[in-house]
PDB file of C-alpha atoms in Angstrom:
ATOM      1  CA  MET A  93      -0.009   0.031   0.082  1.00  0.00           C
ATOM      2  CA  THR A  94       2.841   1.918   0.895  1.00  0.00           C
ATOM      3  CA  LYS A  95       4.446   1.516  -2.439  1.00  0.00           C
ATOM      4  CA  ILE A  96       1.134   2.478  -4.581  1.00  0.00           C
ATOM      5  CA  LYS A  97       1.038   5.605  -2.496  1.00  0.00           C
ATOM      6  CA  THR A  98       4.432   6.112  -3.355  1.00  0.00           C
ATOM      7  CA  LEU A  99       3.941   5.699  -7.062  1.00  0.00           C
ATOM      8  CA  PHE A 100       0.773   7.839  -6.614  1.00  0.00           C
ATOM      9  CA  ALA A 101       2.664  10.716  -5.061  1.00  0.00           C
ATOM     10  CA  ALA A 102       5.447  10.789  -7.867  1.00  0.00           C
ATOM     11  CA  ALA A 103       2.708  10.744 -10.652  1.00  0.00           C
ATOM     12  CA  VAL A 104       1.010  13.524  -9.017  1.00  0.00           C
ATOM     13  CA  THR A 105       4.496  15.630  -8.596  1.00  0.00           C
ATOM     14  CA  LEU A 106       5.439  14.754 -12.149  1.00  0.00           C
ATOM     15  CA  THR A 107       1.843  15.950 -13.533  1.00  0.00           C
ATOM     16  CA  ALA A 108       2.583  19.487 -11.790  1.00  0.00           C
ATOM     17  CA  PHE A 109       6.176  19.946 -12.634  1.00  0.00           C
ATOM     18  CA  THR A 110       4.888  19.193 -15.730  1.00  0.00           C
ATOM     19  CA  GLY A 111       1.964  21.285 -16.225  1.00  0.00           C
ATOM     20  CA  ALA A 112       3.914  24.456 -14.435  1.00  0.00           C
ATOM     21  CA  ALA A 113       6.965  23.771 -17.105  1.00  0.00           C
ATOM     22  CA  MET A 114       4.467  24.165 -20.020  1.00  0.00           C
ATOM     23  CA  ALA A 115       2.616  27.239 -18.720  1.00  0.00           C
ATOM     24  CA  GLN A 116       3.273  30.602 -20.536  1.00  0.00           C
ATOM     25  CA  ASP A 117       2.899  33.803 -19.664  1.00  0.00           C
ATOM     26  CA  ASP A 118       0.813  36.271 -22.054  1.00  0.00           C
ATOM     27  CA  VAL A 119       2.960  38.594 -22.971  1.00  0.00           C
ATOM     28  CA  ARG A 120       2.225  41.761 -25.229  1.00  0.00           C
ATOM     29  CA  LEU A 121       5.233  43.676 -27.011  1.00  0.00           C
ATOM     30  CA  ARG A 122       4.522  46.683 -28.727  1.00  0.00           C
ATOM     31  CA  LEU A 123       6.521  48.131 -31.635  1.00  0.00           C
ATOM     32  CA  ASN A 124       7.234  51.497 -32.241  1.00  0.00           C
ATOM     33  CA  TRP A 125       5.960  51.214 -35.578  1.00  0.00           C
ATOM     34  CA  MET A 126       5.052  48.716 -38.265  1.00  0.00           C
ATOM     35  CA  TYR A 127       7.326  46.173 -38.902  1.00  0.00           C
ATOM     36  CA  TYR A 128      10.376  46.761 -40.485  1.00  0.00           C
ATOM     37  CA  GLY A 129      14.149  45.468 -40.161  1.00  0.00           C
ATOM     38  CA  SER A 130      15.091  46.617 -36.908  1.00  0.00           C
ATOM     39  CA  HIS A 131      12.344  44.345 -35.561  1.00  0.00           C
ATOM     40  CA  ALA A 132      13.971  41.142 -36.770  1.00  0.00           C
ATOM     41  CA  GLY A 133      15.194  40.387 -33.507  1.00  0.00           C
ATOM     42  CA  PHE A 134      12.017  39.645 -31.680  1.00  0.00           C
ATOM     43  CA  ALA A 135      10.715  37.948 -34.532  1.00  0.00           C
ATOM     44  CA  TYR A 136      13.492  35.663 -34.660  1.00  0.00           C
ATOM     45  CA  GLY A 137      13.235  35.095 -31.034  1.00  0.00           C
ATOM     46  CA  LYS A 138       9.686  34.292 -31.426  1.00  0.00           C
ATOM     47  CA  ASP A 139      10.511  31.752 -34.227  1.00  0.00           C
ATOM     48  CA  MET A 140      13.119  30.138 -32.634  1.00  0.00           C
ATOM     49  CA  GLY A 141      10.884  29.552 -29.310  1.00  0.00           C
ATOM     50  CA  ILE A 142      13.753  31.616 -27.068  1.00  0.00           C
ATOM     51  CA  TYR A 143      10.586  33.836 -25.633  1.00  0.00           C
ATOM     52  CA  LYS A 144       8.609  29.692 -25.350  1.00  0.00           C
ATOM     53  CA  ASP A 145      11.673  28.810 -23.752  1.00  0.00           C
ATOM     54  CA  ALA A 146      11.508  31.628 -21.214  1.00  0.00           C
ATOM     55  CA  GLY A 147       7.695  30.685 -20.296  1.00  0.00           C
ATOM     56  CA  ILE A 148       6.272  33.702 -22.555  1.00  0.00           C
ATOM     57  CA  ASN A 149       3.783  33.379 -25.113  1.00  0.00           C
ATOM     58  CA  LEU A 150       4.588  36.219 -27.320  1.00  0.00           C
ATOM     59  CA  ASP A 151       2.150  38.871 -28.703  1.00  0.00           C
ATOM     60  CA  ILE A 152       3.781  41.088 -31.055  1.00  0.00           C
ATOM     61  CA  ARG A 153       1.923  44.221 -32.442  1.00  0.00           C
ATOM     62  CA  SER A 154       2.814  47.384 -34.422  1.00  0.00           C
ATOM     63  CA  GLY A 155       2.597  50.457 -33.110  1.00  0.00           C
ATOM     64  CA  ASN A 156       2.218  54.011 -34.317  1.00  0.00           C
ATOM     65  CA  GLY A 157       5.367  56.117 -33.186  1.00  0.00           C
ATOM     66  CA  SER A 158       7.492  55.810 -29.849  1.00  0.00           C
ATOM     67  CA  SER A 159       5.387  58.128 -27.850  1.00  0.00           C
ATOM     68  CA  SER A 160       2.445  56.119 -28.436  1.00  0.00           C
ATOM     69  CA  ALA A 161       4.063  52.453 -27.905  1.00  0.00           C
ATOM     70  CA  HIS A 162       5.254  53.812 -24.493  1.00  0.00           C
ATOM     71  CA  ARG A 163       2.146  55.485 -23.447  1.00  0.00           C
ATOM     72  CA  LEU A 164       0.379  52.142 -24.368  1.00  0.00           C
ATOM     73  CA  VAL A 165       2.719  50.309 -21.732  1.00  0.00           C
ATOM     74  CA  ALA A 166       1.995  53.101 -19.306  1.00  0.00           C
ATOM     75  CA  ASN A 167      -1.852  52.466 -19.681  1.00  0.00           C
ATOM     76  CA  GLY A 168      -1.499  48.923 -19.399  1.00  0.00           C
ATOM     77  CA  ASP A 169      -2.539  47.813 -22.897  1.00  0.00           C
ATOM     78  CA  SER A 170       1.163  46.271 -23.626  1.00  0.00           C
ATOM     79  CA  ASP A 171       3.354  44.961 -21.511  1.00  0.00           C
ATOM     80  CA  PHE A 172       6.933  46.119 -23.143  1.00  0.00           C
ATOM     81  CA  ALA A 173       7.563  48.377 -25.741  1.00  0.00           C
ATOM     82  CA  TYR A 174      10.332  49.072 -28.080  1.00  0.00           C
ATOM     83  CA  GLY A 175      10.554  52.758 -28.909  1.00  0.00           C
ATOM     84  CA  SER A 176      13.009  55.946 -28.745  1.00  0.00           C
ATOM     85  CA  CYS A 177      14.292  56.409 -25.197  1.00  0.00           C
ATOM     86  CA  GLY A 178      14.351  60.086 -25.777  1.00  0.00           C
ATOM     87  CA  ALA A 179      10.448  59.652 -25.947  1.00  0.00           C
ATOM     88  CA  LEU A 180      10.391  57.840 -22.859  1.00  0.00           C
ATOM     89  CA  VAL A 181      12.082  60.439 -20.873  1.00  0.00           C
ATOM     90  CA  ASN A 182       9.545  62.976 -22.037  1.00  0.00           C
ATOM     91  CA  LEU A 183       6.470  60.440 -20.927  1.00  0.00           C
ATOM     92  CA  ALA A 184       8.216  59.372 -17.662  1.00  0.00           C
ATOM     93  CA  SER A 185       9.099  63.036 -16.997  1.00  0.00           C
ATOM     94  CA  GLN A 186       5.806  63.934 -17.004  1.00  0.00           C
ATOM     95  CA  GLY A 187       4.731  60.887 -14.726  1.00  0.00           C
ATOM     96  CA  ALA A 188       4.202  57.660 -16.700  1.00  0.00           C
ATOM     97  CA  GLU A 189       5.469  54.971 -14.552  1.00  0.00           C
ATOM     98  CA  ILE A 190       7.735  53.547 -17.174  1.00  0.00           C
ATOM     99  CA  VAL A 191      11.106  52.369 -17.234  1.00  0.00           C
ATOM    100  CA  SER A 192      14.165  51.428 -19.355  1.00  0.00           C
ATOM    101  CA  VAL A 193      15.183  47.638 -18.839  1.00  0.00           C
ATOM    102  CA  GLY A 194      17.389  47.290 -21.602  1.00  0.00           C
ATOM    103  CA  VAL A 195      18.648  49.160 -24.916  1.00  0.00           C
ATOM    104  CA  ILE A 196      18.992  47.602 -28.729  1.00  0.00           C
ATOM    105  CA  ASP A 197      19.785  50.673 -30.764  1.00  0.00           C
ATOM    106  CA  ALA A 198      22.273  52.006 -28.277  1.00  0.00           C
ATOM    107  CA  MET A 199      22.992  55.094 -30.411  1.00  0.00           C
ATOM    108  CA  GLY A 200      20.583  57.219 -32.036  1.00  0.00           C
ATOM    109  CA  SER A 201      19.736  56.797 -35.785  1.00  0.00           C
ATOM    110  CA  GLU A 202      17.613  59.973 -36.535  1.00  0.00           C
ATOM    111  CA  ALA A 203      18.317  62.420 -39.044  1.00  0.00           C
ATOM    112  CA  ILE A 204      16.459  64.874 -41.379  1.00  0.00           C
ATOM    113  CA  LEU A 205      16.070  63.162 -44.985  1.00  0.00           C
ATOM    114  CA  VAL A 206      16.159  65.484 -48.229  1.00  0.00           C
ATOM    115  CA  ARG A 207      15.097  65.153 -51.544  1.00  0.00           C
ATOM    116  CA  PRO A 208      17.984  65.234 -53.485  1.00  0.00           C
ATOM    117  CA  ASP A 209      16.277  67.563 -56.344  1.00  0.00           C
ATOM    118  CA  SER A 210      14.911  70.150 -53.423  1.00  0.00           C
ATOM    119  CA  GLY A 211      18.530  72.069 -53.954  1.00  0.00           C
ATOM    120  CA  VAL A 212      19.176  71.668 -50.268  1.00  0.00           C
ATOM    121  CA  LYS A 213      22.822  71.349 -49.827  1.00  0.00           C
ATOM    122  CA  GLU A 214      23.261  72.389 -46.069  1.00  0.00           C
ATOM    123  CA  ILE A 215      21.208  72.511 -43.064  1.00  0.00           C
ATOM    124  CA  GLY A 216      20.761  76.239 -42.972  1.00  0.00           C
ATOM    125  CA  ASP A 217      19.139  75.871 -46.598  1.00  0.00           C
ATOM    126  CA  LEU A 218      16.136  74.867 -44.930  1.00  0.00           C
ATOM    127  CA  LYS A 219      15.116  77.743 -43.598  1.00  0.00           C
ATOM    128  CA  GLY A 220      11.468  78.782 -44.998  1.00  0.00           C
ATOM    129  CA  LYS A 221      10.805  75.064 -46.019  1.00  0.00           C
ATOM    130  CA  LYS A 222       8.579  72.385 -45.407  1.00  0.00           C
ATOM    131  CA  LEU A 223       9.352  69.360 -43.421  1.00  0.00           C
ATOM    132  CA  LEU A 224       7.463  65.855 -42.892  1.00  0.00           C
ATOM    133  CA  THR A 225       6.837  63.745 -39.570  1.00  0.00           C
ATOM    134  CA  THR A 226       3.864  62.148 -37.943  1.00  0.00           C
ATOM    135  CA  ALA A 227       2.808  63.314 -34.480  1.00  0.00           C
ATOM    136  CA  ASN A 228       4.066  60.458 -32.057  1.00  0.00           C
ATOM    137  CA  ALA A 229       7.338  59.682 -33.525  1.00  0.00           C
ATOM    138  CA  GLY A 230      10.202  59.918 -31.367  1.00  0.00           C
ATOM    139  CA  VAL A 231      12.344  61.706 -34.168  1.00  0.00           C
ATOM    140  CA  ASN A 232      10.530  64.713 -33.287  1.00  0.00           C
ATOM    141  CA  THR A 233      12.367  64.824 -29.514  1.00  0.00           C
ATOM    142  CA  PHE A 234      15.431  65.947 -30.251  1.00  0.00           C
ATOM    143  CA  PHE A 235      14.514  68.429 -33.533  1.00  0.00           C
ATOM    144  CA  PRO A 236      14.549  71.363 -32.002  1.00  0.00           C
ATOM    145  CA  ILE A 237      18.287  70.687 -30.433  1.00  0.00           C
ATOM    146  CA  VAL A 238      18.945  70.229 -34.190  1.00  0.00           C
ATOM    147  CA  LEU A 239      17.526  73.621 -35.202  1.00  0.00           C
ATOM    148  CA  ALA A 240      19.051  75.131 -32.248  1.00  0.00           C
ATOM    149  CA  ASN A 241      22.637  73.534 -32.838  1.00  0.00           C
ATOM    150  CA  ALA A 242      22.535  74.577 -36.648  1.00  0.00           C
ATOM    151  CA  GLY A 243      21.136  78.225 -35.897  1.00  0.00           C
ATOM    152  CA  LEU A 244      17.844  77.918 -36.873  1.00  0.00           C
ATOM    153  CA  LYS A 245      14.334  78.624 -34.882  1.00  0.00           C
ATOM    154  CA  ALA A 246      11.366  76.580 -34.826  1.00  0.00           C
ATOM    155  CA  GLU A 247       9.600  78.922 -36.891  1.00  0.00           C
ATOM    156  CA  ASP A 248      12.186  78.755 -39.820  1.00  0.00           C
ATOM    157  CA  ILE A 249      10.710  75.044 -40.742  1.00  0.00           C
ATOM    158  CA  ASN A 250       7.408  74.559 -41.578  1.00  0.00           C
ATOM    159  CA  LEU A 251       6.910  71.130 -39.339  1.00  0.00           C
ATOM    160  CA  THR A 252       3.954  69.229 -41.119  1.00  0.00           C
ATOM    161  CA  ASN A 253       2.309  65.986 -39.645  1.00  0.00           C
ATOM    162  CA  VAL A 254       1.328  63.344 -41.946  1.00  0.00           C
ATOM    163  CA  PRO A 255      -0.705  60.016 -41.452  1.00  0.00           C
ATOM    164  CA  ASP A 256       0.744  56.798 -40.421  1.00  0.00           C
ATOM    165  CA  GLY A 257       2.354  54.734 -43.200  1.00  0.00           C
ATOM    166  CA  ALA A 258       2.190  57.804 -45.512  1.00  0.00           C
ATOM    167  CA  LEU A 259       5.392  59.538 -44.320  1.00  0.00           C
ATOM    168  CA  VAL A 260       7.670  58.109 -47.412  1.00  0.00           C
ATOM    169  CA  SER A 261       4.791  58.175 -49.736  1.00  0.00           C
ATOM    170  CA  SER A 262       4.308  61.588 -48.990  1.00  0.00           C
ATOM    171  CA  TYR A 263       7.864  62.822 -49.333  1.00  0.00           C
ATOM    172  CA  LEU A 264       8.073  61.041 -52.585  1.00  0.00           C
ATOM    173  CA  GLN A 265       5.265  63.217 -53.864  1.00  0.00           C
ATOM    174  CA  GLY A 266       6.331  66.426 -52.500  1.00  0.00           C
ATOM    175  CA  ALA A 267       3.510  66.463 -50.848  1.00  0.00           C
ATOM    176  CA  GLY A 268       2.502  70.246 -50.363  1.00  0.00           C
ATOM    177  CA  ASP A 269       6.020  71.373 -51.324  1.00  0.00           C
ATOM    178  CA  ALA A 270       7.734  69.313 -48.895  1.00  0.00           C
ATOM    179  CA  VAL A 271      11.482  68.990 -49.127  1.00  0.00           C
ATOM    180  CA  GLY A 272      12.019  66.370 -46.427  1.00  0.00           C
ATOM    181  CA  ILE A 273      11.005  64.227 -43.555  1.00  0.00           C
ATOM    182  CA  LEU A 274      12.241  63.323 -40.081  1.00  0.00           C
ATOM    183  CA  GLY A 275      13.211  59.558 -40.233  1.00  0.00           C
ATOM    184  CA  GLY A 276      15.579  57.171 -38.927  1.00  0.00           C
ATOM    185  CA  ILE A 277      18.443  56.322 -40.895  1.00  0.00           C
ATOM    186  CA  ASP A 278      18.160  52.680 -40.092  1.00  0.00           C
ATOM    187  CA  ASP A 279      14.952  52.261 -41.701  1.00  0.00           C
ATOM    188  CA  LYS A 280      14.430  55.399 -44.359  1.00  0.00           C
ATOM    189  CA  PRO A 281      16.638  55.326 -46.498  1.00  0.00           C
ATOM    190  CA  ALA A 282      15.554  51.676 -47.653  1.00  0.00           C
ATOM    191  CA  GLU A 283      12.249  52.634 -47.747  1.00  0.00           C
ATOM    192  CA  ILE A 284      12.699  55.400 -50.208  1.00  0.00           C
ATOM    193  CA  LYS A 285      14.810  53.351 -52.431  1.00  0.00           C
ATOM    194  CA  ALA A 286      12.278  50.635 -52.532  1.00  0.00           C
ATOM    195  CA  ASN A 287       9.888  52.421 -53.297  1.00  0.00           C
ATOM    196  CA  GLY A 288      11.878  54.197 -56.757  1.00  0.00           C
ATOM    197  CA  GLY A 289      13.431  57.140 -54.430  1.00  0.00           C
ATOM    198  CA  GLU A 290      16.780  58.408 -55.139  1.00  0.00           C
ATOM    199  CA  ALA A 291      19.323  58.354 -52.186  1.00  0.00           C
ATOM    200  CA  PRO A 292      18.235  61.532 -49.976  1.00  0.00           C
ATOM    201  CA  VAL A 293      20.389  64.145 -48.598  1.00  0.00           C
ATOM    202  CA  ILE A 294      21.032  63.322 -44.838  1.00  0.00           C
ATOM    203  CA  PHE A 295      21.688  65.722 -42.201  1.00  0.00           C
ATOM    204  CA  PRO A 296      22.187  63.076 -38.983  1.00  0.00           C
ATOM    205  CA  TYR A 297      21.034  64.400 -35.678  1.00  0.00           C
ATOM    206  CA  SER A 298      24.651  63.566 -34.247  1.00  0.00           C
ATOM    207  CA  ASP A 299      26.356  66.174 -36.358  1.00  0.00           C
ATOM    208  CA  PHE A 300      24.465  68.447 -34.406  1.00  0.00           C
ATOM    209  CA  GLY A 301      25.581  67.701 -31.043  1.00  0.00           C
ATOM    210  CA  VAL A 302      22.618  65.213 -30.473  1.00  0.00           C
ATOM    211  CA  ASN A 303      24.250  62.288 -28.826  1.00  0.00           C
ATOM    212  CA  GLN A 304      21.500  59.656 -27.667  1.00  0.00           C
ATOM    213  CA  VAL A 305      20.592  57.074 -26.144  1.00  0.00           C
ATOM    214  CA  GLY A 306      18.374  55.237 -29.363  1.00  0.00           C
ATOM    215  CA  TYR A 307      15.855  52.710 -28.684  1.00  0.00           C
ATOM    216  CA  CYS A 308      14.980  50.627 -25.782  1.00  0.00           C
ATOM    217  CA  ILE A 309      12.861  48.292 -24.071  1.00  0.00           C
ATOM    218  CA  SER A 310      10.301  49.883 -22.010  1.00  0.00           C
ATOM    219  CA  THR A 311       7.840  48.742 -19.195  1.00  0.00           C
ATOM    220  CA  ARG A 312       5.748  49.853 -16.262  1.00  0.00           C
ATOM    221  CA  LYS A 313       7.629  50.212 -12.802  1.00  0.00           C
ATOM    222  CA  ASP A 314       4.511  48.235 -11.151  1.00  0.00           C
ATOM    223  CA  LEU A 315       5.557  45.318 -13.520  1.00  0.00           C
ATOM    224  CA  VAL A 316       9.106  45.781 -12.510  1.00  0.00           C
ATOM    225  CA  ALA A 317       7.906  45.630  -8.695  1.00  0.00           C
ATOM    226  CA  ASN A 318       5.248  42.761  -8.990  1.00  0.00           C
ATOM    227  CA  ASN A 319       6.322  40.605 -11.112  1.00  0.00           C
ATOM    228  CA  PRO A 320      10.529  40.773 -11.389  1.00  0.00           C
ATOM    229  CA  ASP A 321      10.908  37.476 -12.744  1.00  0.00           C
ATOM    230  CA  LEU A 322       8.785  37.992 -15.741  1.00  0.00           C
ATOM    231  CA  VAL A 323      10.324  40.873 -16.571  1.00  0.00           C
ATOM    232  CA  LYS A 324      13.936  39.447 -16.264  1.00  0.00           C
ATOM    233  CA  ARG A 325      13.085  36.454 -18.557  1.00  0.00           C
ATOM    234  CA  PHE A 326      11.495  38.540 -21.158  1.00  0.00           C
ATOM    235  CA  VAL A 327      14.638  40.967 -21.421  1.00  0.00           C
ATOM    236  CA  SER A 328      17.132  37.840 -21.158  1.00  0.00           C
ATOM    237  CA  ALA A 329      15.167  36.509 -24.286  1.00  0.00           C
ATOM    238  CA  THR A 330      15.175  39.010 -25.862  1.00  0.00           C
ATOM    239  CA  MET A 331      18.708  39.838 -25.509  1.00  0.00           C
ATOM    240  CA  LYS A 332      19.485  36.079 -26.672  1.00  0.00           C
ATOM    241  CA  ALA A 333      17.286  36.684 -29.784  1.00  0.00           C
ATOM    242  CA  TYR A 334      19.002  40.123 -30.742  1.00  0.00           C
ATOM    243  CA  ALA A 335      22.288  37.895 -30.245  1.00  0.00           C
ATOM    244  CA  ALA A 336      21.459  35.354 -32.470  1.00  0.00           C
ATOM    245  CA  THR A 337      20.049  37.918 -34.724  1.00  0.00           C
ATOM    246  CA  GLU A 338      23.698  39.316 -34.951  1.00  0.00           C
ATOM    247  CA  ALA A 339      25.025  36.147 -35.402  1.00  0.00           C
ATOM    248  CA  ASP A 340      22.971  35.282 -38.352  1.00  0.00           C
ATOM    249  CA  PRO A 341      20.968  38.129 -39.794  1.00  0.00           C
ATOM    250  CA  ASP A 342      19.610  36.711 -42.631  1.00  0.00           C
ATOM    251  CA  ALA A 343      17.512  33.889 -40.510  1.00  0.00           C
ATOM    252  CA  ALA A 344      16.327  36.481 -38.493  1.00  0.00           C
ATOM    253  CA  VAL A 345      14.745  38.445 -41.709  1.00  0.00           C
ATOM    254  CA  ASN A 346      13.235  35.338 -43.043  1.00  0.00           C
ATOM    255  CA  ALA A 347      11.698  34.732 -39.801  1.00  0.00           C
ATOM    256  CA  MET A 348      10.005  38.097 -39.522  1.00  0.00           C
ATOM    257  CA  ALA A 349       8.910  37.385 -43.353  1.00  0.00           C
ATOM    258  CA  ASP A 350       7.182  34.084 -42.651  1.00  0.00           C
ATOM    259  CA  ILE A 351       5.494  36.171 -39.543  1.00  0.00           C
ATOM    260  CA  VAL A 352       4.486  39.182 -41.414  1.00  0.00           C
ATOM    261  CA  GLY A 353       4.135  37.940 -45.175  1.00  0.00           C
ATOM    262  CA  GLY A 354       2.886  39.909 -48.109  1.00  0.00           C
ATOM    263  CA  THR A 355       5.645  41.730 -49.865  1.00  0.00           C
ATOM    264  CA  MET A 356       7.685  41.526 -46.378  1.00  0.00           C
ATOM    265  CA  ALA A 357       8.333  37.634 -47.834  1.00  0.00           C
ATOM    266  CA  GLU A 358       9.385  38.486 -51.526  1.00  0.00           C
ATOM    267  CA  ASP A 359      12.858  39.149 -52.294  1.00  0.00           C
ATOM    268  CA  GLU A 360      13.100  42.734 -52.309  1.00  0.00           C
ATOM    269  CA  GLY A 361      10.946  43.237 -49.163  1.00  0.00           C
ATOM    270  CA  LYS A 362      14.077  40.701 -47.888  1.00  0.00           C
ATOM    271  CA  ALA A 363      16.850  42.893 -49.066  1.00  0.00           C
ATOM    272  CA  GLN A 364      15.243  46.066 -47.512  1.00  0.00           C
ATOM    273  CA  SER A 365      14.637  44.667 -44.264  1.00  0.00           C
ATOM    274  CA  ARG A 366      18.116  43.316 -44.177  1.00  0.00           C
ATOM    275  CA  ALA A 367      19.645  46.817 -45.284  1.00  0.00           C
ATOM    276  CA  VAL A 368      17.737  48.036 -42.154  1.00  0.00           C
ATOM    277  CA  LEU A 369      18.599  45.398 -39.872  1.00  0.00           C
ATOM    278  CA  ASP A 370      22.105  46.134 -40.593  1.00  0.00           C
ATOM    279  CA  VAL A 371      21.905  49.490 -39.291  1.00  0.00           C
ATOM    280  CA  THR A 372      20.471  48.518 -35.790  1.00  0.00           C
ATOM    281  CA  LEU A 373      22.801  45.777 -35.660  1.00  0.00           C
ATOM    282  CA  GLY A 374      25.665  48.535 -36.082  1.00  0.00           C
ATOM    283  CA  LEU A 375      24.353  50.440 -33.032  1.00  0.00           C
ATOM    284  CA  LEU A 376      23.970  47.785 -30.593  1.00  0.00           C
ATOM    285  CA  TYR A 377      26.600  48.840 -28.666  1.00  0.00           C
ATOM    286  CA  SER A 378      27.649  52.416 -27.623  1.00  0.00           C
ATOM    287  CA  ASN A 379      31.426  53.379 -27.510  1.00  0.00           C
ATOM    288  CA  ALA A 380      31.079  53.975 -23.989  1.00  0.00           C
ATOM    289  CA  ASN A 381      29.711  50.252 -23.576  1.00  0.00           C
ATOM    290  CA  THR A 382      33.360  49.063 -23.295  1.00  0.00           C
ATOM    291  CA  ASP A 383      32.906  45.450 -22.393  1.00  0.00           C
ATOM    292  CA  ARG A 384      29.908  45.255 -25.182  1.00  0.00           C
ATOM    293  CA  LYS A 385      27.334  43.888 -22.930  1.00  0.00           C
ATOM    294  CA  ILE A 386      24.373  43.665 -25.081  1.00  0.00           C
ATOM    295  CA  GLY A 387      21.300  45.031 -23.711  1.00  0.00           C
ATOM    296  CA  LEU A 388      23.203  47.438 -21.410  1.00  0.00           C
ATOM    297  CA  ASN A 389      21.713  51.119 -20.500  1.00  0.00           C
ATOM    298  CA  VAL A 390      24.941  52.691 -20.048  1.00  0.00           C
ATOM    299  CA  ALA A 391      24.908  55.735 -17.469  1.00  0.00           C
ATOM    300  CA  SER A 392      26.990  58.009 -19.406  1.00  0.00           C
ATOM    301  CA  ASP A 393      25.015  57.592 -22.500  1.00  0.00           C
ATOM    302  CA  TRP A 394      21.853  58.573 -20.473  1.00  0.00           C
ATOM    303  CA  GLU A 395      23.594  61.386 -18.697  1.00  0.00           C
ATOM    304  CA  GLY A 396      24.503  63.024 -21.837  1.00  0.00           C
ATOM    305  CA  MET A 397      20.937  62.818 -23.665  1.00  0.00           C
ATOM    306  CA  VAL A 398      18.902  64.038 -20.366  1.00  0.00           C
ATOM    307  CA  ALA A 399      21.462  66.803 -20.016  1.00  0.00           C
ATOM    308  CA  LEU A 400      20.672  67.583 -23.295  1.00  0.00           C
ATOM    309  CA  MET A 401      17.147  67.486 -22.891  1.00  0.00           C
ATOM    310  CA  LYS A 402      17.436  69.490 -19.365  1.00  0.00           C
ATOM    311  CA  LYS A 403      19.213  72.574 -21.543  1.00  0.00           C
ATOM    312  CA  TYR A 404      16.818  72.537 -24.979  1.00  0.00           C
ATOM    313  CA  ASN A 405      13.572  70.227 -24.002  1.00  0.00           C
ATOM    314  CA  ASP A 406      12.610  72.190 -20.782  1.00  0.00           C
ATOM    315  CA  LEU A 407      13.127  68.978 -18.803  1.00  0.00           C
ATOM    316  CA  ASP A 408      12.716  69.571 -15.260  1.00  0.00           C
ATOM    317  CA  PRO A 409      16.540  70.286 -14.430  1.00  0.00           C
ATOM    318  CA  ASN A 410      16.181  68.458 -11.463  1.00  0.00           C
ATOM    319  CA  ALA A 411      15.556  64.998 -13.247  1.00  0.00           C
ATOM    320  CA  ASP A 412      17.809  62.055 -12.414  1.00  0.00           C
ATOM    321  CA  PRO A 413      19.015  60.129 -15.712  1.00  0.00           C
ATOM    322  CA  ALA A 414      19.287  56.741 -13.378  1.00  0.00           C
ATOM    323  CA  SER A 415      15.488  57.315 -12.727  1.00  0.00           C
ATOM    324  CA  PHE A 416      14.641  56.848 -16.470  1.00  0.00           C
ATOM    325  CA  TYR A 417      16.758  53.090 -16.630  1.00  0.00           C
ATOM    326  CA  THR A 418      17.729  49.962 -14.771  1.00  0.00           C
ATOM    327  CA  ASN A 419      20.029  47.359 -15.345  1.00  0.00           C
ATOM    328  CA  ASP A 420      18.647  45.341 -12.903  1.00  0.00           C
ATOM    329  CA  PHE A 421      17.473  42.721 -15.347  1.00  0.00           C
ATOM    330  CA  ILE A 422      20.689  42.380 -17.408  1.00  0.00           C
ATOM    331  CA  GLU A 423      22.727  39.743 -17.589  1.00  0.00           C
TER     332      GLU A 423
END
């Protein structure tokens, strides 16, 4: 009888263990935009089962700009977001209870991109011209700093918002006599080329004193406090996924193509995604990340970016750069 009880107890224990091992936490990740090459690491992690192995059933959703993505995390719609770190600072300083738990693009890729037939050769030539952007884009955060450092004023530029997804097409059409757009050099030049446009004239923000942390993973502070194990598993899986992407970018692009389908699964779409991904992979580690630890929030990078925002973006002068990020989940 004792033996039967022992076997029964063992069976119950095994069943409980198996059930626990199979349990998956449903997690929603909000992207800053519709899928593009920079997002391939998330898709690869899902396709390879990296998130599944971490006990996560990952739901990847497209977004409507970095500010919107981070805001959806703050209001509980999504658990994590991939978006501009500058946009995160803006929202957090306004009371959003969000924090960066890791970076992907450790350096900024933002720029002004101008039509080559516009006659604009240097940034001063933009005075009196129209540029296009989208309302929630993280690229808007540091644009005033670029203008100030270039000797221009906000009123010197007609900055106009266009509907989401219409930015490049409006640029190519010269909508409303617009000569250029605000966008990332990671994705926009490749998108312009894919849609038949010539290579744009590019004015990188970094040429005008904007040294920033690029794109980070945000989550709610209450999730960090109440379920640190989930945050740790998500961050660990994400960094493993991007390390795998760094090792085999073509496989990551193929994984994203499988998930998204459509033109992204065609040869031209894959080539465009790979061109964009290559830029992101070149930004995984900032110069200050001497140990090349993927995902690390580097203190000096955040300090430099926050100092700029205090000087030019009316950020609270008492804001502590360390309050906007944590490295507790970086291995």
